[in-house]
Amino acid sequence: MSSEEMLYAQGAKIWVPHAEQVWESATLEESYRKGAGFLKICTESGSLKEVKLKADGSDLPPLRNPAILVGQNDLTTLSYLHEPGVLHNLRVRFCERQIIYTYCGIILVAINPYAEMPLYGPSIIRAYRGHAMGDLEPHIFALAEEAYTKLERENCNLSIIVSGESGAGKTVSAKYAMRYFAAVGGSESETQVERKVLASSPIMEAFGNAKTTRNDNSSRFGKFTKLLFRNQMGVMYLQGATMHTYLLEKSRVVYQAQGERNYHIFYQLCAARSKYPELVLDHQDKFQFLNMGGAPDIERVSDADQFNETVQAMTVLGFSIQQIADIVKILAGILHLGNIQVSKKFNEGSEEEDTDSCEIFHNDIHLQITGDLLRVSAEDLRRWLLMRKIESVNEYVLIPNSIEAAQAARDALAKHIYAKLFQYIVGVLNKSLNNGSKQCSFIGVLDIYGFETFEVNSYEQFCINYANEKLQQQFNQHVFKLEQEEYLKEGITWTMIDFYDNQPCIDLIESRLGVLDLLDEECRMPKGSDESWAGKLIGKCSKFPHFEKPRFGTTSFFIKHFSDTVEYDVNGFLEKNRDTVSKELTQVLSESNMSLVKQVMTLEEIDTLSVDTAKSSTLGGRVVISAGRKQVVPSKQHRKTVGSQFQESLASLISTLHATTPHYVRCIKPNDDKIAFKWETAKIIQQLRACGVLETVRISAAGFPSRWLYPDFYMRYQLLVYRSKLDKNDMKQSCRNIVMKWIQDEDKYRFGNTQIFFRAGQVAFLEQVRANLRKKYITIVQSVVRRFIYRRRFLRLQMVINGIQRHARGFLARQRVQKMREARAGLILSKYARGWLCRRRYLRLRHSISGIQTYARGMLARSKFHAMRDHYRAVQIQRFVRGALARRAYQKRRRNIIICQAAIRRFLARRQFKRMKAEAKTIKHIENKYMGLENKIISMQQRIDELNRDNSNLKHKTSEISVLKMKLELKKTLEVEFKNVKAACQDKDRLIEALNKQLEAERDEKMQLLEENGHAQEEWLSQKQTWRLENEELRRQIDEIIEMAKNAEVSQRNQEDRLLAEIDNRELNEAYQRAIKDKEVIENENYMLKEELSRLTAGSFSLHGRKASNASSQNEDDVGYASAKNTLEINRPPDLLSKNYSYDSTSMVVKLRAILEEEKQKHKNLQEQYIKLASRHKPTEDSFRPACRVAGRGT
């Protein structure tokens, strides 16, 4: 049986072509026989098919790799190295395992996931640091670590070439590679260098990236970044960087296809127009250079935030505020320049249009703004947009421009300004990134455009694909070189590997009478055109096999590139290759009053890859288009074209890459919809062909792609030979015995120094043999094991059955004996049970009868008791009712008797009152009769006065003592309160001092921790607001306490006045009572005089007050026997006495009046003294504040 028949056996997995999926998996329904004309297969979708074959079997379908090799992290380790195997391995890793990185020999294949992946943090960087490539999963950090380790070990220059289609993630991959170098090559003292290297990316993306139909952040220029390292004590430290750019797409400044945008910086500036009102910017749709594509916004991207990030990065990289302001003015000037309207011009005196000239109005607002922003003469700018100067030997001629020529001049000027500004920015970046010290070595990161093919391909796509042809040639040579070096190192015999050489395609582009040569020649022709150049191409380049002419017309041509055949449209090739701009317009800008505009327009194009960075100019970054040498005022005839400049810079780049050790990153775009982990097979297979992955696979498959170390091969395939041919001490010979037994063709393998090399498919053949042997041996082992298992199961079952029978017989015998015992025990239990039941029945009956009797007797006794209780209660109710009726009749009769008595007493009292009133009218004759009693009354009054004086002195002293005691107690109370308030004030002061210290500490902490400033400010404001509310609350409480104190003071005064009034009233009452007693002694001598004097004193010192509530009548005659209240009116005027009783001889009344006045004066003096004493200890508002503070703190 041949190896093909063994591999293509029934059930084998193969790949067959598919119209949509490119390749489809299938299974063989029948085994292949040599010479068979077809194969019966069953596809993965379930359909049965027949595949036709050639008689020699040379077109057998490719086999699928064994399951052990599916999902390998290196495509070159696959046993079957072919297109479907590579594609399936990538799909399994990307879609099923969501792994975006895969090795393909020296290439790192990176598939854009269109999703955020947690793969680039500091912990991941530390994980890959110090590990060789292949120790961990494939990663951009693993490739960067390989380059950095080689840099440390060999101190040589290296490069990382990142390529791929637009939108495949080239810029992101290059950014992460530079981030890794900045992280591992940095030091604590040089973090500023790392920041600058990482901060250059936002600036270059803003000025050099734009949205295309395939990518929202497509790089529209090539960039080669040199990360400069210096060797310090055997460790490489990042020293700086330089940046070189290639072929900026200047045409995008003035034109964008549908669905695309201009460079990001213009939209960012329009979004941030509120910060720069002097630029007179409007919405981006208002500018001609920004609204062509109809796609002004990018989803989930804020242009305003991106502008802030760009400005911050420019600040980090050394741009001054004035430089940034001038740059945004230049950018705004470009936008306004695009809005300058070029209109038709009519001949003077007629309405006929002048087709050879045009007009720009003097009052064009955008023209004036452009002149103001760029600080140039708007009139000169208008003049040279409308005119052009043709120079001859001795004179020059001014020729007017048509509308198309004026618009072209305007667009060319805009492109020229932006290109020079881009050159200036790159120069400033290089100056900031490179500190000028001597470099030891570098790692270059090349982020360059991938192979591009669109519906309409122009000059830019031609240059991009030309660059990719050169890079692919360099890649093929390097891969071939590595492959041959591996064979030489292992010491095996080998033959030359045939690989695709794209040198003929490169010769078509850059050889004499090639595409670029003919293009430059046509550009030098005065009347050269795109159509004439296309005709020359078809006539001169048809001999090249990679050139095809179109079937119809002469406006396009075809070039067969290494990845695809591309059709180029010749329209615009000459203009873009010349890249001419009016010398007069550049002269106008050179005379600008803005220093930056003047500086930008005088920049010279320098190829920084061909000169030393330290010797370049201050602004010397690699510019938009690289040129050769420094030239003096280039003339129109000797000025190099864009194609020649690009060819020279590309040659310089390739020579730089040849001088370094390259590492390759191929970025793959999985779909055009930008959906996460969506796999489009047709698109991916086209990119794999274009980026050289399949070419690497083909070169590997042409040699010996499968390689095994001797120990690994021995451990896996040792069962393929007898143990006698194996020797652990000589694994190489053991492996040789294994291979020579099963593979007879010696060309299918080679034995190296450390590895065994196999042709494609041989490892899969050995895997198949190993699987067959394992199946055979496993079958033998299974038969022996099954016999052993079943015999052991039979013996165990026999032993179990014997034991079960023995135990069953014993169980039956014990069960019979148990039944006999239970029968005997049942009889005994039934006898005792019947006796117990009878006794229980008798006891229950007796207990029931006794209970019934007990309840019956109790019921009879209770009924008798209830009858006796009801009789007693009825008797008691009758008794209380009779008593109530008797008392009610008694009360009624008694009330009637009292009413009668009251009426009789009222009648008698009225009659007595009338009689006494009549007698009172005859008092004058009694006074004349008893005139001699006046002397006695006067003497008695003198005695009374002496006694009153003594008594008043004693009482005055007593009252002073009591008042002083009260004042003393009040003072002590005030002192205690004052001490408490003072202590509270001190506590409050200490608290305030502590709070002040705490506040100062917080302020110091705020100054140190600027990041927490906002939060601390909010806490301070809230605390301040709380204190303000507390202060307002304290003020309110103070006002309330002051008001309460005032009210308390007023009430205390009123109480003191009331007490003094009561004291005066008491003293007067006492004096009055003493006078009454003396008067009663005199009245004893004469009964009639006593009666008159008693009425006199009653009329002088007391008044019978009567109100409506206690008087039976309000008239003079209605005086009853109701009680009356006797009060002493101390404030009664003395003239009332004279009105009622005008007796001339009543000197006693006069003296009593004098005593009353004297007592009033004493009262007044005492009150004044009390007020003076109280004012000394009167609490003020200030004395209440500490107490309020204590109260506020307590609350």
PDB file of C-alpha atoms in Angstrom, residues 313-545:
ATOM      1  CA  ALA A 313       0.394  66.087  23.087  1.00  0.00           C
ATOM      2  CA  MET A 314       1.850  69.085  21.226  1.00  0.00           C
ATOM      3  CA  THR A 315       2.479  70.787  24.562  1.00  0.00           C
ATOM      4  CA  VAL A 316       4.293  67.693  25.837  1.00  0.00           C
ATOM      5  CA  LEU A 317       6.477  67.637  22.719  1.00  0.00           C
ATOM      6  CA  GLY A 318       7.681  71.203  23.094  1.00  0.00           C
ATOM      7  CA  PHE A 319       5.270  73.269  20.988  1.00  0.00           C
ATOM      8  CA  SER A 320       4.826  76.686  22.539  1.00  0.00           C
ATOM      9  CA  ILE A 321       1.438  78.334  22.942  1.00  0.00           C
ATOM     10  CA  GLN A 322       2.313  80.802  20.186  1.00  0.00           C
ATOM     11  CA  GLN A 323       3.366  78.010  17.835  1.00  0.00           C
ATOM     12  CA  ILE A 324       0.090  76.151  18.429  1.00  0.00           C
ATOM     13  CA  ALA A 325      -1.876  79.363  17.843  1.00  0.00           C
ATOM     14  CA  ASP A 326      -0.004  80.015  14.577  1.00  0.00           C
ATOM     15  CA  ILE A 327      -0.525  76.418  13.412  1.00  0.00           C
ATOM     16  CA  VAL A 328      -4.302  76.613  13.933  1.00  0.00           C
ATOM     17  CA  LYS A 329      -4.310  79.948  12.075  1.00  0.00           C
ATOM     18  CA  ILE A 330      -2.572  78.313   9.104  1.00  0.00           C
ATOM     19  CA  LEU A 331      -5.068  75.432   9.165  1.00  0.00           C
ATOM     20  CA  ALA A 332      -7.990  77.875   9.302  1.00  0.00           C
ATOM     21  CA  GLY A 333      -6.401  79.852   6.474  1.00  0.00           C
ATOM     22  CA  ILE A 334      -6.351  76.685   4.321  1.00  0.00           C
ATOM     23  CA  LEU A 335     -10.087  76.152   4.994  1.00  0.00           C
ATOM     24  CA  HIS A 336     -10.953  79.749   4.115  1.00  0.00           C
ATOM     25  CA  LEU A 337      -8.696  79.545   1.047  1.00  0.00           C
ATOM     26  CA  GLY A 338     -10.846  76.690  -0.242  1.00  0.00           C
ATOM     27  CA  ASN A 339     -13.988  78.827   0.110  1.00  0.00           C
ATOM     28  CA  ILE A 340     -12.671  81.644  -2.125  1.00  0.00           C
ATOM     29  CA  GLN A 341     -15.176  81.841  -4.979  1.00  0.00           C
ATOM     30  CA  VAL A 342     -13.792  81.979  -8.522  1.00  0.00           C
ATOM     31  CA  SER A 343     -16.543  83.305 -10.796  1.00  0.00           C
ATOM     32  CA  LYS A 344     -17.016  84.030 -14.460  1.00  0.00           C
ATOM     33  CA  LYS A 345     -15.708  87.239 -16.029  1.00  0.00           C
ATOM     34  CA  PHE A 346     -17.457  89.133 -18.779  1.00  0.00           C
ATOM     35  CA  ASN A 347     -15.935  91.378 -21.415  1.00  0.00           C
ATOM     36  CA  GLU A 348     -16.201  95.088 -20.727  1.00  0.00           C
ATOM     37  CA  GLY A 349     -19.236  96.705 -22.265  1.00  0.00           C
ATOM     38  CA  SER A 350     -20.920  93.427 -23.170  1.00  0.00           C
ATOM     39  CA  GLU A 351     -22.460  90.356 -21.581  1.00  0.00           C
ATOM     40  CA  GLU A 352     -20.163  87.972 -23.454  1.00  0.00           C
ATOM     41  CA  GLU A 353     -18.257  85.597 -21.153  1.00  0.00           C
ATOM     42  CA  ASP A 354     -14.467  85.728 -21.226  1.00  0.00           C
ATOM     43  CA  THR A 355     -13.516  82.029 -21.127  1.00  0.00           C
ATOM     44  CA  ASP A 356      -9.764  82.756 -20.860  1.00  0.00           C
ATOM     45  CA  SER A 357     -10.016  84.660 -17.583  1.00  0.00           C
ATOM     46  CA  CYS A 358     -12.001  84.679 -14.351  1.00  0.00           C
ATOM     47  CA  GLU A 359     -12.839  86.979 -11.466  1.00  0.00           C
ATOM     48  CA  ILE A 360     -12.445  86.962  -7.651  1.00  0.00           C
ATOM     49  CA  PHE A 361     -14.347  89.810  -6.010  1.00  0.00           C
ATOM     50  CA  HIS A 362     -12.378  92.231  -3.865  1.00  0.00           C
ATOM     51  CA  ASN A 363     -14.909  91.961  -1.031  1.00  0.00           C
ATOM     52  CA  ASP A 364     -14.783  88.163  -0.860  1.00  0.00           C
ATOM     53  CA  ILE A 365     -14.995  87.547   2.890  1.00  0.00           C
ATOM     54  CA  HIS A 366     -12.953  84.344   2.769  1.00  0.00           C
ATOM     55  CA  LEU A 367     -10.214  86.085   0.781  1.00  0.00           C
ATOM     56  CA  GLN A 368      -9.961  88.792   3.429  1.00  0.00           C
ATOM     57  CA  ILE A 369      -9.996  86.262   6.302  1.00  0.00           C
ATOM     58  CA  THR A 370      -7.295  84.173   4.588  1.00  0.00           C
ATOM     59  CA  GLY A 371      -5.112  87.258   4.232  1.00  0.00           C
ATOM     60  CA  ASP A 372      -5.690  88.244   7.861  1.00  0.00           C
ATOM     61  CA  LEU A 373      -4.987  84.765   9.229  1.00  0.00           C
ATOM     62  CA  LEU A 374      -1.845  84.181   7.153  1.00  0.00           C
ATOM     63  CA  ARG A 375      -0.906  87.874   7.480  1.00  0.00           C
ATOM     64  CA  VAL A 376      -0.329  88.274   3.756  1.00  0.00           C
ATOM     65  CA  SER A 377      -1.644  90.801   1.272  1.00  0.00           C
ATOM     66  CA  ALA A 378      -5.114  89.712   0.194  1.00  0.00           C
ATOM     67  CA  GLU A 379      -4.770  91.779  -2.976  1.00  0.00           C
ATOM     68  CA  ASP A 380      -1.504  90.058  -3.991  1.00  0.00           C
ATOM     69  CA  LEU A 381      -3.051  86.693  -3.235  1.00  0.00           C
ATOM     70  CA  ARG A 382      -6.062  87.541  -5.434  1.00  0.00           C
ATOM     71  CA  ARG A 383      -3.830  88.844  -8.203  1.00  0.00           C
ATOM     72  CA  TRP A 384      -1.689  85.710  -8.534  1.00  0.00           C
ATOM     73  CA  LEU A 385      -4.697  83.431  -8.256  1.00  0.00           C
ATOM     74  CA  LEU A 386      -6.144  85.211 -11.312  1.00  0.00           C
ATOM     75  CA  MET A 387      -2.827  85.584 -13.236  1.00  0.00           C
ATOM     76  CA  ARG A 388       0.220  83.496 -13.955  1.00  0.00           C
ATOM     77  CA  LYS A 389       3.671  84.632 -15.116  1.00  0.00           C
ATOM     78  CA  ILE A 390       5.479  83.069 -18.060  1.00  0.00           C
ATOM     79  CA  GLU A 391       9.201  83.786 -18.047  1.00  0.00           C
ATOM     80  CA  SER A 392      11.365  83.952 -21.144  1.00  0.00           C
ATOM     81  CA  VAL A 393      15.045  84.788 -21.574  1.00  0.00           C
ATOM     82  CA  ASN A 394      14.811  88.520 -21.041  1.00  0.00           C
ATOM     83  CA  GLU A 395      11.208  89.202 -20.105  1.00  0.00           C
ATOM     84  CA  TYR A 396       8.088  87.702 -18.616  1.00  0.00           C
ATOM     85  CA  VAL A 397       4.459  87.746 -19.686  1.00  0.00           C
ATOM     86  CA  LEU A 398       1.357  87.835 -17.468  1.00  0.00           C
ATOM     87  CA  ILE A 399      -1.405  85.537 -18.664  1.00  0.00           C
ATOM     88  CA  PRO A 400      -4.876  85.400 -17.046  1.00  0.00           C
ATOM     89  CA  ASN A 401      -6.082  82.106 -15.640  1.00  0.00           C
ATOM     90  CA  SER A 402      -9.311  80.451 -16.559  1.00  0.00           C
ATOM     91  CA  ILE A 403     -11.731  79.342 -13.868  1.00  0.00           C
ATOM     92  CA  GLU A 404     -10.300  75.820 -13.918  1.00  0.00           C
ATOM     93  CA  ALA A 405      -6.705  77.106 -13.825  1.00  0.00           C
ATOM     94  CA  ALA A 406      -7.478  79.506 -10.943  1.00  0.00           C
ATOM     95  CA  GLN A 407      -9.158  76.757  -8.934  1.00  0.00           C
ATOM     96  CA  ALA A 408      -6.217  74.446  -9.656  1.00  0.00           C
ATOM     97  CA  ALA A 409      -3.792  77.170  -8.488  1.00  0.00           C
ATOM     98  CA  ARG A 410      -5.843  77.665  -5.341  1.00  0.00           C
ATOM     99  CA  ASP A 411      -5.927  73.908  -4.610  1.00  0.00           C
ATOM    100  CA  ALA A 412      -2.199  73.549  -5.369  1.00  0.00           C
ATOM    101  CA  LEU A 413      -1.447  76.361  -2.936  1.00  0.00           C
ATOM    102  CA  ALA A 414      -3.568  74.721  -0.234  1.00  0.00           C
ATOM    103  CA  LYS A 415      -1.797  71.381  -0.751  1.00  0.00           C
ATOM    104  CA  HIS A 416       1.596  73.088  -0.700  1.00  0.00           C
ATOM    105  CA  ILE A 417       0.857  74.969   2.545  1.00  0.00           C
ATOM    106  CA  TYR A 418      -0.383  71.801   4.276  1.00  0.00           C
ATOM    107  CA  ALA A 419       2.599  69.767   3.034  1.00  0.00           C
ATOM    108  CA  LYS A 420       5.049  72.363   4.336  1.00  0.00           C
ATOM    109  CA  LEU A 421       3.175  72.599   7.644  1.00  0.00           C
ATOM    110  CA  PHE A 422       3.315  68.800   7.945  1.00  0.00           C
ATOM    111  CA  GLN A 423       7.060  68.971   7.281  1.00  0.00           C
ATOM    112  CA  TYR A 424       7.467  71.635   9.960  1.00  0.00           C
ATOM    113  CA  ILE A 425       5.519  69.604  12.556  1.00  0.00           C
ATOM    114  CA  VAL A 426       7.592  66.494  11.854  1.00  0.00           C
ATOM    115  CA  GLY A 427      10.724  68.615  12.237  1.00  0.00           C
ATOM    116  CA  VAL A 428       9.643  69.951  15.622  1.00  0.00           C
ATOM    117  CA  LEU A 429       8.763  66.412  16.718  1.00  0.00           C
ATOM    118  CA  ASN A 430      12.204  65.146  15.728  1.00  0.00           C
ATOM    119  CA  LYS A 431      13.859  68.010  17.510  1.00  0.00           C
ATOM    120  CA  SER A 432      11.904  67.246  20.689  1.00  0.00           C
ATOM    121  CA  LEU A 433      12.321  63.471  20.489  1.00  0.00           C
ATOM    122  CA  ASN A 434      16.043  63.474  19.703  1.00  0.00           C
ATOM    123  CA  ASN A 435      18.187  65.192  22.313  1.00  0.00           C
ATOM    124  CA  GLY A 436      21.184  65.251  19.957  1.00  0.00           C
ATOM    125  CA  SER A 437      23.398  62.840  21.867  1.00  0.00           C
ATOM    126  CA  LYS A 438      25.321  60.122  20.064  1.00  0.00           C
ATOM    127  CA  GLN A 439      23.198  57.094  19.326  1.00  0.00           C
ATOM    128  CA  CYS A 440      24.386  53.538  19.831  1.00  0.00           C
ATOM    129  CA  SER A 441      21.745  51.607  17.951  1.00  0.00           C
ATOM    130  CA  PHE A 442      18.089  51.835  17.009  1.00  0.00           C
ATOM    131  CA  ILE A 443      14.918  49.836  16.484  1.00  0.00           C
ATOM    132  CA  GLY A 444      12.946  51.103  13.523  1.00  0.00           C
ATOM    133  CA  VAL A 445       9.157  50.716  13.379  1.00  0.00           C
ATOM    134  CA  LEU A 446       7.831  51.026   9.825  1.00  0.00           C
ATOM    135  CA  ASP A 447       4.115  51.784   9.638  1.00  0.00           C
ATOM    136  CA  ILE A 448       3.476  51.908   5.914  1.00  0.00           C
ATOM    137  CA  TYR A 449       0.415  51.640   3.739  1.00  0.00           C
ATOM    138  CA  GLY A 450      -0.552  48.216   2.510  1.00  0.00           C
ATOM    139  CA  PHE A 451      -1.423  47.078  -0.988  1.00  0.00           C
ATOM    140  CA  GLU A 452      -4.457  49.096  -2.208  1.00  0.00           C
ATOM    141  CA  THR A 453      -6.893  48.510  -5.029  1.00  0.00           C
ATOM    142  CA  PHE A 454     -10.085  50.540  -5.491  1.00  0.00           C
ATOM    143  CA  GLU A 455     -12.646  50.993  -8.223  1.00  0.00           C
ATOM    144  CA  VAL A 456     -10.654  54.006  -9.440  1.00  0.00           C
ATOM    145  CA  ASN A 457      -6.920  53.809  -8.735  1.00  0.00           C
ATOM    146  CA  SER A 458      -4.841  56.933  -9.223  1.00  0.00           C
ATOM    147  CA  TYR A 459      -1.284  58.128  -8.724  1.00  0.00           C
ATOM    148  CA  GLU A 460      -1.339  57.591  -4.932  1.00  0.00           C
ATOM    149  CA  GLN A 461      -2.342  53.922  -5.279  1.00  0.00           C
ATOM    150  CA  PHE A 462       0.380  53.462  -7.888  1.00  0.00           C
ATOM    151  CA  CYS A 463       3.091  54.762  -5.525  1.00  0.00           C
ATOM    152  CA  ILE A 464       1.690  52.744  -2.592  1.00  0.00           C
ATOM    153  CA  ASN A 465       1.651  49.499  -4.587  1.00  0.00           C
ATOM    154  CA  TYR A 466       5.139  50.252  -5.942  1.00  0.00           C
ATOM    155  CA  ALA A 467       6.388  50.598  -2.353  1.00  0.00           C
ATOM    156  CA  ASN A 468       4.722  47.295  -1.455  1.00  0.00           C
ATOM    157  CA  GLU A 469       6.408  45.592  -4.400  1.00  0.00           C
ATOM    158  CA  LYS A 470       9.799  46.745  -3.104  1.00  0.00           C
ATOM    159  CA  LEU A 471       8.982  45.669   0.441  1.00  0.00           C
ATOM    160  CA  GLN A 472       7.690  42.290  -0.766  1.00  0.00           C
ATOM    161  CA  GLN A 473      10.953  41.724  -2.663  1.00  0.00           C
ATOM    162  CA  GLN A 474      12.936  42.553   0.449  1.00  0.00           C
ATOM    163  CA  PHE A 475      10.668  40.226   2.461  1.00  0.00           C
ATOM    164  CA  ASN A 476      11.078  37.331   0.010  1.00  0.00           C
ATOM    165  CA  GLN A 477      14.830  37.705   0.003  1.00  0.00           C
ATOM    166  CA  HIS A 478      14.968  37.791   3.787  1.00  0.00           C
ATOM    167  CA  VAL A 479      12.705  34.744   4.206  1.00  0.00           C
ATOM    168  CA  PHE A 480      14.712  32.797   1.627  1.00  0.00           C
ATOM    169  CA  LYS A 481      17.915  33.810   3.367  1.00  0.00           C
ATOM    170  CA  LEU A 482      16.636  32.657   6.773  1.00  0.00           C
ATOM    171  CA  GLU A 483      15.471  29.360   5.303  1.00  0.00           C
ATOM    172  CA  GLN A 484      18.862  28.656   3.751  1.00  0.00           C
ATOM    173  CA  GLU A 485      20.658  29.730   6.950  1.00  0.00           C
ATOM    174  CA  GLU A 486      18.573  27.251   8.949  1.00  0.00           C
ATOM    175  CA  TYR A 487      19.597  24.411   6.626  1.00  0.00           C
ATOM    176  CA  LEU A 488      23.259  25.390   6.802  1.00  0.00           C
ATOM    177  CA  LYS A 489      23.159  25.571  10.609  1.00  0.00           C
ATOM    178  CA  GLU A 490      21.703  22.067  10.790  1.00  0.00           C
ATOM    179  CA  GLY A 491      24.242  20.751   8.261  1.00  0.00           C
ATOM    180  CA  ILE A 492      21.822  19.118   5.840  1.00  0.00           C
ATOM    181  CA  THR A 493      22.073  18.877   2.061  1.00  0.00           C
ATOM    182  CA  TRP A 494      19.570  21.029   0.190  1.00  0.00           C
ATOM    183  CA  THR A 495      18.731  22.289  -3.232  1.00  0.00           C
ATOM    184  CA  MET A 496      17.830  25.839  -4.296  1.00  0.00           C
ATOM    185  CA  ILE A 497      14.276  26.772  -3.409  1.00  0.00           C
ATOM    186  CA  ASP A 498      12.317  28.346  -6.218  1.00  0.00           C
ATOM    187  CA  PHE A 499      10.302  31.329  -4.950  1.00  0.00           C
ATOM    188  CA  TYR A 500       8.310  34.100  -6.584  1.00  0.00           C
ATOM    189  CA  ASP A 501      10.577  36.975  -7.645  1.00  0.00           C
ATOM    190  CA  ASN A 502       8.793  40.256  -8.372  1.00  0.00           C
ATOM    191  CA  GLN A 503      11.880  41.905  -9.878  1.00  0.00           C
ATOM    192  CA  PRO A 504      10.242  41.983 -13.354  1.00  0.00           C
ATOM    193  CA  CYS A 505       7.351  44.007 -11.951  1.00  0.00           C
ATOM    194  CA  ILE A 506       9.794  46.391 -10.257  1.00  0.00           C
ATOM    195  CA  ASP A 507      11.744  46.697 -13.524  1.00  0.00           C
ATOM    196  CA  LEU A 508       8.502  47.637 -15.265  1.00  0.00           C
ATOM    197  CA  ILE A 509       8.071  50.537 -12.837  1.00  0.00           C
ATOM    198  CA  GLU A 510      11.582  51.889 -12.280  1.00  0.00           C
ATOM    199  CA  SER A 511      13.779  50.753 -15.202  1.00  0.00           C
ATOM    200  CA  ARG A 512      14.689  52.900 -18.172  1.00  0.00           C
ATOM    201  CA  LEU A 513      11.664  53.489 -20.369  1.00  0.00           C
ATOM    202  CA  GLY A 514       9.591  52.122 -17.529  1.00  0.00           C
ATOM    203  CA  VAL A 515       6.478  53.695 -16.035  1.00  0.00           C
ATOM    204  CA  LEU A 516       8.256  56.273 -13.855  1.00  0.00           C
ATOM    205  CA  ASP A 517      10.846  57.135 -16.493  1.00  0.00           C
ATOM    206  CA  LEU A 518       8.192  57.765 -19.135  1.00  0.00           C
ATOM    207  CA  LEU A 519       6.142  59.745 -16.619  1.00  0.00           C
ATOM    208  CA  ASP A 520       9.084  62.020 -15.782  1.00  0.00           C
ATOM    209  CA  GLU A 521       9.847  62.451 -19.456  1.00  0.00           C
ATOM    210  CA  GLU A 522       6.253  63.435 -20.176  1.00  0.00           C
ATOM    211  CA  CYS A 523       6.311  65.889 -17.271  1.00  0.00           C
ATOM    212  CA  ARG A 524       9.261  67.665 -18.857  1.00  0.00           C
ATOM    213  CA  MET A 525       7.350  68.111 -22.106  1.00  0.00           C
ATOM    214  CA  PRO A 526       5.717  71.583 -22.391  1.00  0.00           C
ATOM    215  CA  LYS A 527       2.472  70.182 -23.740  1.00  0.00           C
ATOM    216  CA  GLY A 528       2.548  66.823 -22.088  1.00  0.00           C
ATOM    217  CA  SER A 529      -0.786  65.281 -21.159  1.00  0.00           C
ATOM    218  CA  ASP A 530      -2.106  62.168 -19.431  1.00  0.00           C
ATOM    219  CA  GLU A 531      -3.442  60.759 -22.708  1.00  0.00           C
ATOM    220  CA  SER A 532      -0.137  61.140 -24.568  1.00  0.00           C
ATOM    221  CA  TRP A 533       1.692  59.533 -21.660  1.00  0.00           C
ATOM    222  CA  ALA A 534      -0.770  56.609 -21.688  1.00  0.00           C
ATOM    223  CA  GLY A 535      -0.073  56.168 -25.394  1.00  0.00           C
ATOM    224  CA  LYS A 536       3.670  56.055 -24.787  1.00  0.00           C
ATOM    225  CA  LEU A 537       3.146  53.487 -22.032  1.00  0.00           C
ATOM    226  CA  ILE A 538       1.195  51.199 -24.301  1.00  0.00           C
ATOM    227  CA  GLY A 539       3.839  51.558 -27.013  1.00  0.00           C
ATOM    228  CA  LYS A 540       6.948  51.176 -24.844  1.00  0.00           C
ATOM    229  CA  CYS A 541       5.909  48.874 -21.950  1.00  0.00           C
ATOM    230  CA  SER A 542       3.963  46.223 -23.807  1.00  0.00           C
ATOM    231  CA  LYS A 543       7.129  44.129 -23.893  1.00  0.00           C
ATOM    232  CA  PHE A 544       7.001  43.693 -20.121  1.00  0.00           C
ATOM    233  CA  PRO A 545       5.044  40.583 -19.061  1.00  0.00           C
TER     234      PRO A 545
END
